[in-house]
Amino acid sequence: MEIELVHEREVEREVQRLISSDPAQHALHPDVLALATSGTLSANISRAFRHADVALAETTLQIPKGFPEVFTGLLFTDDFYHTITIPSFKTSGSMDQFIRPVEWIVTARTNDGARCLVVISPYEANALIHIFRESKRAALHIFSARSNLSLQSMEDLQRFSVPAVEQPIPRYLAISLNLFSGALYIRDKKTYDDICGLLRLKLEGLPTHLANPRIINSTGFVRTAAARRELGMPVMGFEESALPFFRKLITMRRYGKGFGPSHMGKLLYGKKLEDSDFL
């Protein structure tokens, strides 16, 4: 008689709980109210707003060179940033588990007429919704990072806006929004190519004379300005590999869940996407 043995693996469950923190007190800054009323962002940005790199302060993320330039048209209110009360004995990583998802966005213009996006908190959106309903200068939009291939992209900010707007946002702002919010899926091949340009990635069709690890590393990052020019990459982009940064940012936004099979998962781990990936 044969006896089949089933080997069992002993597993010990370890629950990782959030760090104990007090929630921050919400506040509507007068400058945020002025933005909703006028639709114009002053050239001298007040303390009510943060640039993208400052919006990730108190996290363990290492901001790569070129980050402020790539996200120059994306701003965040102080109320959006402050989800918890940061203790006086703050340590690096205080905000790692408390970064807020991007959901409410104001489209506005700077004094020189350039389009910009200002990400606000749900509290601010609720407090200002009545102003946006009557506004002819600014609009409030709802947004959700695309986390599933079956979901439609919301990067054009046309799904829900108050008041209704017909003009989509500029392409470079949509790409910045997707990158910062941790979107996993890319709309089309053109957007994919644009993202590769910003990240300085060359994942296919590499000329023989550039196949040198001192010029292009194993992940496809193009190190030198001369090689970038030869490959037709845009002037604006990261000056060092931003792949580790975005891997960690997306992991933080997904609370540790994997994302390897997604568009961004493949891209950030050096795998090129095919036309069939966007069908």
Short mmCIF file of C-alpha atoms in Angstrom, two decimals:
data_model
loop_
_atom_site.label_atom_id
_atom_site.label_comp_id
_atom_site.label_asym_id
_atom_site.label_seq_id
_atom_site.Cartn_x
_atom_site.Cartn_y
_atom_site.Cartn_z
CA MET A 1 0.00 0.00 0.00
CA GLU A 2 1.31 3.42 -0.98
CA ILE A 3 0.93 6.37 1.32
CA GLU A 4 0.98 9.85 -0.18
CA LEU A 5 2.54 12.42 2.06
CA VAL A 6 1.43 16.03 1.91
CA HIS A 7 4.05 18.41 3.18
CA GLU A 8 2.71 21.45 4.97
CA ARG A 9 4.66 24.62 5.38
CA GLU A 10 4.35 26.38 8.68
CA VAL A 11 3.43 30.01 8.14
CA GLU A 12 3.48 32.67 10.81
CA ARG A 13 1.33 35.68 10.02
CA GLU A 14 2.83 39.07 10.70
CA VAL A 15 0.45 42.02 10.71
CA GLN A 16 2.03 45.32 9.74
CA ARG A 17 0.05 48.08 11.36
CA LEU A 18 0.14 51.76 10.51
CA ILE A 19 2.27 54.00 12.66
CA SER A 20 0.15 55.66 15.33
CA SER A 21 -0.43 59.27 14.26
CA ASP A 22 -2.95 62.02 14.86
CA PRO A 23 -4.97 63.26 11.87
CA ALA A 24 -4.17 66.76 10.67
CA GLN A 25 -6.73 69.53 11.11
CA HIS A 26 -8.21 70.69 7.81
CA ALA A 27 -8.05 74.34 6.82
CA LEU A 28 -9.05 76.34 3.74
CA HIS A 29 -6.27 78.82 3.00
CA PRO A 30 -7.35 82.24 1.62
CA ASP A 31 -5.00 81.78 -1.35
CA VAL A 32 -6.72 78.53 -2.30
CA LEU A 33 -10.06 80.34 -2.14
CA ALA A 34 -8.60 83.10 -4.34
CA LEU A 35 -7.44 80.49 -6.86
CA ALA A 36 -10.94 79.02 -7.11
CA THR A 37 -12.42 82.50 -7.56
CA SER A 38 -9.93 83.95 -10.06
CA GLY A 39 -8.61 80.85 -11.80
CA THR A 40 -5.13 82.39 -11.70
CA LEU A 41 -2.12 81.23 -9.75
CA SER A 42 0.17 84.03 -8.63
CA ALA A 43 3.77 83.98 -9.84
CA ASN A 44 4.87 84.27 -6.20
CA ILE A 45 3.48 80.95 -4.99
CA SER A 46 2.37 81.24 -1.38
CA ARG A 47 2.83 78.73 1.41
CA ALA A 48 -0.64 77.41 0.61
CA PHE A 49 0.84 75.51 -2.34
CA ARG A 50 3.67 73.03 -2.76
CA HIS A 51 5.66 71.91 -5.76
CA ALA A 52 5.69 68.19 -6.50
CA ASP A 53 9.01 67.48 -4.78
CA VAL A 54 7.92 69.29 -1.60
CA ALA A 55 4.60 67.41 -1.70
CA LEU A 56 6.62 64.25 -1.02
CA ALA A 57 8.53 65.73 1.92
CA GLU A 58 8.99 63.57 5.03
CA THR A 59 8.95 60.36 2.98
CA THR A 60 11.86 58.01 2.32
CA LEU A 61 11.64 58.69 -1.42
CA GLN A 62 14.87 59.96 -2.96
CA ILE A 63 13.93 62.70 -5.44
CA PRO A 64 15.87 62.17 -8.71
CA LYS A 65 17.58 65.02 -10.53
CA GLY A 66 15.28 66.74 -13.00
CA PHE A 67 12.15 66.02 -10.95
CA PRO A 68 11.08 69.67 -10.42
CA GLU A 69 11.37 70.41 -14.15
CA VAL A 70 9.32 67.36 -15.20
CA PHE A 71 6.54 68.26 -12.75
CA THR A 72 6.73 72.03 -13.15
CA GLY A 73 3.03 72.43 -14.01
CA LEU A 74 1.77 70.30 -11.12
CA LEU A 75 1.10 71.89 -7.71
CA PHE A 76 -0.45 70.70 -4.45
CA THR A 77 -2.20 72.49 -1.63
CA ASP A 78 -0.84 72.31 1.88
CA ASP A 79 -4.11 70.74 3.05
CA PHE A 80 -3.69 67.97 0.47
CA TYR A 81 -0.21 67.24 1.80
CA HIS A 82 -1.02 67.27 5.51
CA THR A 83 -2.85 64.03 6.25
CA ILE A 84 -1.35 63.62 9.71
CA THR A 85 0.19 65.82 12.37
CA ILE A 86 3.91 65.28 11.98
CA PRO A 87 5.48 65.00 15.44
CA SER A 88 8.22 67.39 16.52
CA PHE A 89 10.63 64.44 16.73
CA LYS A 90 9.86 63.59 13.09
CA THR A 91 12.04 61.04 11.37
CA SER A 92 12.58 60.24 7.71
CA GLY A 93 9.59 58.31 6.47
CA SER A 94 6.95 59.90 8.71
CA MET A 95 4.63 60.26 5.69
CA ASP A 96 5.38 56.99 3.88
CA GLN A 97 2.11 55.38 4.91
CA PHE A 98 0.02 58.53 4.73
CA ILE A 99 0.46 60.03 1.26
CA ARG A 100 -2.94 61.02 -0.04
CA PRO A 101 -4.27 59.66 -3.37
CA VAL A 102 -4.81 62.19 -6.16
CA GLU A 103 -8.58 62.67 -6.59
CA TRP A 104 -9.54 66.35 -6.93
CA ILE A 105 -7.81 68.68 -9.36
CA VAL A 106 -8.24 72.36 -10.22
CA THR A 107 -7.29 73.51 -13.72
CA ALA A 108 -6.06 77.09 -13.72
CA ARG A 109 -3.48 79.38 -15.30
CA THR A 110 -0.41 81.20 -14.10
CA ASN A 111 -0.01 84.97 -14.50
CA ASP A 112 1.73 84.44 -17.84
CA GLY A 113 -1.15 82.31 -19.14
CA ALA A 114 0.44 78.85 -18.82
CA ARG A 115 -1.89 75.99 -17.93
CA CYS A 116 -1.35 74.32 -14.57
CA LEU A 117 -2.96 71.68 -12.37
CA VAL A 118 -3.47 72.16 -8.64
CA VAL A 119 -4.27 69.03 -6.63
CA ILE A 120 -6.52 69.75 -3.64
CA SER A 121 -7.89 67.73 -0.74
CA PRO A 122 -11.46 66.33 -0.53
CA TYR A 123 -12.12 68.84 2.25
CA GLU A 124 -11.17 71.75 -0.01
CA ALA A 125 -13.18 70.32 -2.91
CA ASN A 126 -16.28 70.14 -0.73
CA ALA A 127 -15.75 73.66 0.62
CA LEU A 128 -15.23 75.18 -2.85
CA ILE A 129 -17.70 73.26 -5.01
CA HIS A 130 -20.29 76.06 -4.90
CA ILE A 131 -17.70 78.54 -6.23
CA PHE A 132 -16.71 76.28 -9.12
CA ARG A 133 -20.36 75.85 -10.13
CA GLU A 134 -20.50 79.57 -10.91
CA SER A 135 -16.93 79.98 -12.14
CA LYS A 136 -15.91 80.85 -15.69
CA ARG A 137 -12.18 80.94 -14.96
CA ALA A 138 -11.37 77.73 -13.11
CA ALA A 139 -12.75 74.20 -13.06
CA LEU A 140 -12.77 71.34 -10.57
CA HIS A 141 -12.20 67.81 -11.87
CA ILE A 142 -12.38 64.36 -10.36
CA PHE A 143 -9.53 61.98 -11.14
CA SER A 144 -8.50 58.43 -10.40
CA ALA A 145 -5.21 56.80 -11.33
CA ARG A 146 -5.77 53.98 -13.81
CA SER A 147 -5.07 50.81 -11.82
CA ASN A 148 -6.73 48.28 -14.14
CA LEU A 149 -6.51 47.72 -17.89
CA SER A 150 -10.30 47.53 -18.15
CA LEU A 151 -10.73 51.00 -16.67
CA GLN A 152 -10.87 54.05 -18.90
CA SER A 153 -8.15 56.64 -18.51
CA MET A 154 -9.21 59.83 -16.71
CA GLU A 155 -6.08 61.80 -17.56
CA ASP A 156 -7.92 64.20 -19.89
CA LEU A 157 -10.04 65.34 -16.90
CA GLN A 158 -13.23 65.17 -18.97
CA ARG A 159 -15.18 62.55 -17.00
CA PHE A 160 -16.50 64.89 -14.31
CA SER A 161 -15.80 68.59 -14.13
CA VAL A 162 -17.50 71.61 -12.59
CA PRO A 163 -18.24 73.56 -14.67
CA ALA A 164 -18.14 71.35 -17.78
CA VAL A 165 -15.13 72.01 -20.01
CA GLU A 166 -14.43 70.85 -23.55
CA GLN A 167 -10.72 71.57 -23.88
CA PRO A 168 -8.48 68.71 -22.66
CA ILE A 169 -5.40 69.50 -20.64
CA PRO A 170 -2.00 69.62 -22.39
CA ARG A 171 -0.39 66.24 -22.96
CA TYR A 172 2.66 66.95 -20.79
CA LEU A 173 0.42 67.77 -17.81
CA ALA A 174 -1.55 64.55 -18.29
CA ILE A 175 1.69 62.55 -18.29
CA SER A 176 2.93 64.32 -15.15
CA LEU A 177 -0.40 63.64 -13.45
CA ASN A 178 -0.27 59.93 -14.29
CA LEU A 179 3.32 59.54 -13.14
CA PHE A 180 2.79 61.30 -9.82
CA SER A 181 -0.52 59.57 -9.03
CA GLY A 182 0.92 56.10 -9.62
CA ALA A 183 -1.20 55.13 -12.64
CA LEU A 184 -0.33 51.59 -13.76
CA TYR A 185 -1.63 51.62 -17.30
CA ILE A 186 -0.68 53.87 -20.21
CA ARG A 187 -3.25 55.18 -22.65
CA ASP A 188 -1.50 54.55 -25.98
CA LYS A 189 1.83 53.96 -27.70
CA LYS A 190 2.45 57.69 -28.19
CA THR A 191 2.10 58.33 -24.45
CA TYR A 192 4.40 55.37 -23.76
CA ASP A 193 7.04 56.86 -26.06
CA ASP A 194 6.70 60.25 -24.33
CA ILE A 195 7.15 58.66 -20.90
CA CYS A 196 10.24 56.80 -22.11
CA GLY A 197 11.62 60.14 -23.32
CA LEU A 198 11.09 61.78 -19.93
CA LEU A 199 12.64 58.81 -18.13
CA ARG A 200 15.52 58.79 -20.66
CA LEU A 201 14.84 55.15 -21.56
CA LYS A 202 15.83 53.42 -24.79
CA LEU A 203 14.53 49.87 -24.68
CA GLU A 204 14.72 48.91 -28.36
CA GLY A 205 16.53 49.69 -31.61
CA LEU A 206 19.80 50.68 -29.94
CA PRO A 207 22.56 51.74 -32.37
CA THR A 208 25.67 49.58 -32.09
CA HIS A 209 28.00 52.46 -31.25
CA LEU A 210 25.82 53.39 -28.26
CA ALA A 211 25.74 49.86 -26.82
CA ASN A 212 28.09 50.77 -24.01
CA PRO A 213 27.17 50.54 -20.30
CA ARG A 214 28.82 53.92 -19.75
CA ILE A 215 26.33 55.41 -22.23
CA ILE A 216 23.20 53.29 -21.67
CA ASN A 217 22.88 51.09 -18.59
CA SER A 218 21.23 47.68 -18.26
CA THR A 219 17.78 49.17 -17.58
CA GLY A 220 17.87 51.24 -20.77
CA PHE A 221 18.65 54.57 -19.08
CA VAL A 222 20.58 56.88 -21.41
CA ARG A 223 23.31 58.48 -19.32
CA THR A 224 24.83 61.13 -21.61
CA ALA A 225 23.34 64.29 -23.09
CA ALA A 226 25.03 63.60 -26.44
CA ALA A 227 23.38 60.18 -26.74
CA ARG A 228 20.01 61.65 -25.79
CA ARG A 229 20.29 64.24 -28.54
CA GLU A 230 21.29 61.60 -31.07
CA LEU A 231 18.30 59.46 -30.09
CA GLY A 232 15.93 62.43 -30.43
CA MET A 233 14.97 62.61 -26.76
CA PRO A 234 13.29 65.79 -25.46
CA VAL A 235 15.32 68.44 -23.68
CA MET A 236 13.18 68.14 -20.55
CA GLY A 237 13.56 64.95 -18.56
CA PHE A 238 15.30 63.28 -15.65
CA GLU A 239 19.05 63.69 -15.32
CA GLU A 240 19.49 60.40 -13.47
CA SER A 241 17.57 57.15 -13.51
CA ALA A 242 14.15 57.69 -11.94
CA LEU A 243 13.17 54.00 -12.11
CA PRO A 244 13.91 53.22 -8.41
CA PHE A 245 11.95 56.33 -7.39
CA PHE A 246 8.81 55.41 -9.33
CA ARG A 247 8.99 51.75 -8.29
CA LYS A 248 8.94 52.83 -4.66
CA LEU A 249 6.30 55.55 -5.17
CA ILE A 250 3.88 53.11 -6.81
CA THR A 251 4.58 50.50 -4.13
CA MET A 252 3.77 53.08 -1.45
CA ARG A 253 0.56 54.09 -3.21
CA ARG A 254 -0.47 50.43 -3.47
CA TYR A 255 0.43 49.69 0.16
CA GLY A 256 3.00 47.10 -0.87
CA LYS A 257 0.95 45.23 -3.47
CA GLY A 258 2.83 44.12 -6.59
CA PHE A 259 2.34 45.69 -10.00
CA GLY A 260 4.82 43.78 -12.18
CA PRO A 261 2.42 42.66 -14.98
CA SER A 262 1.08 46.20 -15.56
CA HIS A 263 2.37 48.64 -18.19
CA MET A 264 4.35 50.62 -15.63
CA GLY A 265 5.56 47.44 -13.96
CA LYS A 266 7.11 46.26 -17.22
CA LEU A 267 8.49 49.70 -18.07
CA LEU A 268 10.07 50.32 -14.67
CA TYR A 269 11.80 46.94 -14.76
CA GLY A 270 13.30 47.43 -18.22
CA LYS A 271 10.81 45.55 -20.41
CA LYS A 272 9.62 47.25 -23.58
CA LEU A 273 5.92 47.36 -24.42
CA GLU A 274 4.53 46.22 -27.76
CA ASP A 275 1.72 47.70 -29.84
CA SER A 276 -0.46 44.77 -28.74
CA ASP A 277 -0.21 45.94 -25.12
CA PHE A 278 -2.40 48.95 -25.97
CA LEU A 279 -5.20 47.15 -27.83
#
